[in-house]
Phi, psi and omega in degrees: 000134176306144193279308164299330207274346178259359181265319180328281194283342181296297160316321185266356181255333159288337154330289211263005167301305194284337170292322199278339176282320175293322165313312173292328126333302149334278177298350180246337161285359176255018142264345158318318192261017167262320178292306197305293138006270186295342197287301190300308180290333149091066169250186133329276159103181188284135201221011224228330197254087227081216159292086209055036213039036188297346184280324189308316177315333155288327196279325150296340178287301196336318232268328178307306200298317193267325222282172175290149160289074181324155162235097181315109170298319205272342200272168169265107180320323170275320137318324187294317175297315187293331190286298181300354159298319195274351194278298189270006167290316171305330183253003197251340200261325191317305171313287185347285210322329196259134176320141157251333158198190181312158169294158167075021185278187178288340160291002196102171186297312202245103187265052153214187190282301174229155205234100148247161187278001177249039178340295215274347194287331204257339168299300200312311186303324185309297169282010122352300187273327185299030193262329186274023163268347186276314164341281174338274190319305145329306183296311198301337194261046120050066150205170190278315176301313182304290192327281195318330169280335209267002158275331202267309170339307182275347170307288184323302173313318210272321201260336187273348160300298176295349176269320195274333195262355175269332183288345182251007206267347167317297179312316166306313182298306182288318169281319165096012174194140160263041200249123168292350178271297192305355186256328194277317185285331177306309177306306209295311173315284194254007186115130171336133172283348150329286181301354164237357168230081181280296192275009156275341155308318208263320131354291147350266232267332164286340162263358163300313168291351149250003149300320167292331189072015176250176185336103027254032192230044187260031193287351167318307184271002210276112196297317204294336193250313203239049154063286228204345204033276178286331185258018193274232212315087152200147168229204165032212213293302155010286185299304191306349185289298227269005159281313169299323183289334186289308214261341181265352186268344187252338167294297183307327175281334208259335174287320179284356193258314169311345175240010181256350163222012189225021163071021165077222191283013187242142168237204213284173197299312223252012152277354183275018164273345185233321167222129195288109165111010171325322198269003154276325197325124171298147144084340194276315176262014169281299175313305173300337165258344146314295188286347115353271170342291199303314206301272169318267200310009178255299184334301163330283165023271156299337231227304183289141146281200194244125186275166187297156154304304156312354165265314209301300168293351201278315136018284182323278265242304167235044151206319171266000162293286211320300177283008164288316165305319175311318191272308169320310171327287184309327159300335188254330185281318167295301181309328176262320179262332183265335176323331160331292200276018188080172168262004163310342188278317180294332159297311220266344162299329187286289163011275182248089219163323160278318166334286182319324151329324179268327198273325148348282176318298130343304193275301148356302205270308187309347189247359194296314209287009173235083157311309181260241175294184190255103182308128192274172196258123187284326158299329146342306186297294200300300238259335201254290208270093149234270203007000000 
């Protein structure tokens, strides 16, 4: 057999590995986050269909496959199909990218699908594109609610894209490379990068959950106002791709927040006094800081509600670009001038850059509740024309 024709087939069984385990992933998180859900809420949660419900995910897969495929009079039938095809492509490719262990492990020179040097630049171009299946998938169902979600999505996606991609350029400046392994190996040397990009984490991580569309940056979908939004005419299998695409996309933000700042697939140094070569093991500590991560974003969940459209962008637009752009700043300014002095001035900066931030924030949620002018208290009003 040809030596490309055997890197191939190597590549397409990690491929259809790595689909199948994020599938499977999936489905069983959303029972998780329906237990927890209840658990936070002081419910049940699905308990009936197996063992502690270990079954419901299958009995929902049953239900996506067999339930009907409505056929949309308004919509363009090919886009309308194509868009939760482009959705879940998108979110099923972005995940290759990311390392899982050392090179030469027992998985091979390379223990992912594909290994590039502009790692982080071409997952962001990846999940990018995934706003047009929701865009699409909207336009193509030839109703206002569908339009309205996949218009307010792509509004989103676009402003919180520039806050996520100025919140890691710090992080890129300090490592000097965009290779998720050279980034991964920048820790294992000096330390999480969480300790020196403390307010570009937290930008990150606050754009993440609108990248994602979730709870509380969840307007796309917002049931009380748009049915359903991008997703009100779709059903069956259909629905379930822009389910799947929502939950792999979000298994993906929690694996790139895991290796750009908590140090990827390696975990810490100092268990390896107790068992030797513990912090290489593939796939264990990666998985384990996912699941944190998976962890929070169900928390979130429980715990926000769902912000106004206008607040959400003005958030965006005028607090979290400004300090992301702010940390870059700061980053740059430590690399010309402070480098001298270790990298503790970028921990104790972080610091307070996330201070501002909570305070920022604090002030920003006191002005949400006046989109224009500041509402007078109407018994006031009354009370003031008695007089």
């Amino acid at each position: 057999m040809p030596h490309w024709l055997a890197d191939l087939l190597i590549v397409v069984l990690k491929g259809v590995l790595v689909a199948f385990g994020l599938l499977t992933t999936f489905a069983y998180m959303t029972l998780v986050e329906r237990r927890l859900l209840a658990r936070m809420q002081i419910r049940l949660g699905p308990n009936r269909v197996g063992p502690m419900g270990l079954l419901q995910p299958l009995a929902d897969a049953i239900k996506s496959i067999f339930k009907e495929d409505l056929r949309i009079t308004m919509a363009d039938q090919l886009v309308y199909t194509l868009a939760p095809i482009v959705a879940i492509a998108c979110a099923l490719t972005a995940f290759g990218g990311l390392p899982a262990g050392p090179p030469n492990s027992f998985f091979g020179a390379n223990p992912w699908v594909y290994d590039l040097d502009v790692g982080i630049l071409a997952l962001l171009a990846i999940t990018s594109m995934g706003v047009y299946g929701i865009f699409l998938g909207g336009w193509a169902s030839g109703s206002k609610y569908p339009l309205l979600g996949g218009l307010r999505s792509s509004a989103q996606m676009i402003s919180y894209e520039l806050g996520m991609g100025l919140s890691i350029l710090g992080l890129l400046m300090l490592v000097g490379s965009t290779s998720f392994r050279a980034i991964t190996g920048w820790q294992t040397q000096h330390g999480w990068l969480v300790l020196f990009q403390l307010l570009g984490f937290v930008t990150f991580f606050v754009s993440s959950f609108a990248e994602t569309n979730r709870t509380p940056f969840d307007l796309p979908e917002a049931e009380q106002e748009l049915v359903a939004g991008y997703l009100t005419e779709y059903s069956a299998i259909k629905w379930a791709l822009f389910q799947m695409a929502e939950y792999v996309n979000m298994i993906t933000a929690s694996a790139v927040m895991s290796t750009l700042f908590f140090g990827g697939y390696r975990g810490p140094g100092f268990l390896n006094a107790l068992i030797p070569g513990i912090s290489e093991w593939p796939f264990i500590w990666l998985f384990l800081k996912i699941a944190v991560f998976l962890f929070i974003f169900i928390w979130v969940r429980a715990t926000l509600p769902r912000l106004r459209y206008d607040q959400l962008m003005r958030f965006g637009w005028k607090l979290l670009f400004p300090l992301a752009l702010a940390n870059t700043l700061v980053t740059a300014f430590y690399l010309a001038y402070l480098k001298g002095f270790g990298l503790w001035p970028l921990g104790v900066l972080g610091l307070i850059g996330v201070a501002l931030l909570f305070v920022a924030s604090d002030r920003v949620r006191g002005l949400w509740n006046t989109p224009g002018k500041r509402l007078q208290d109407p018994t006031a009003a009354s009370r003031a024309g008695g007089d």
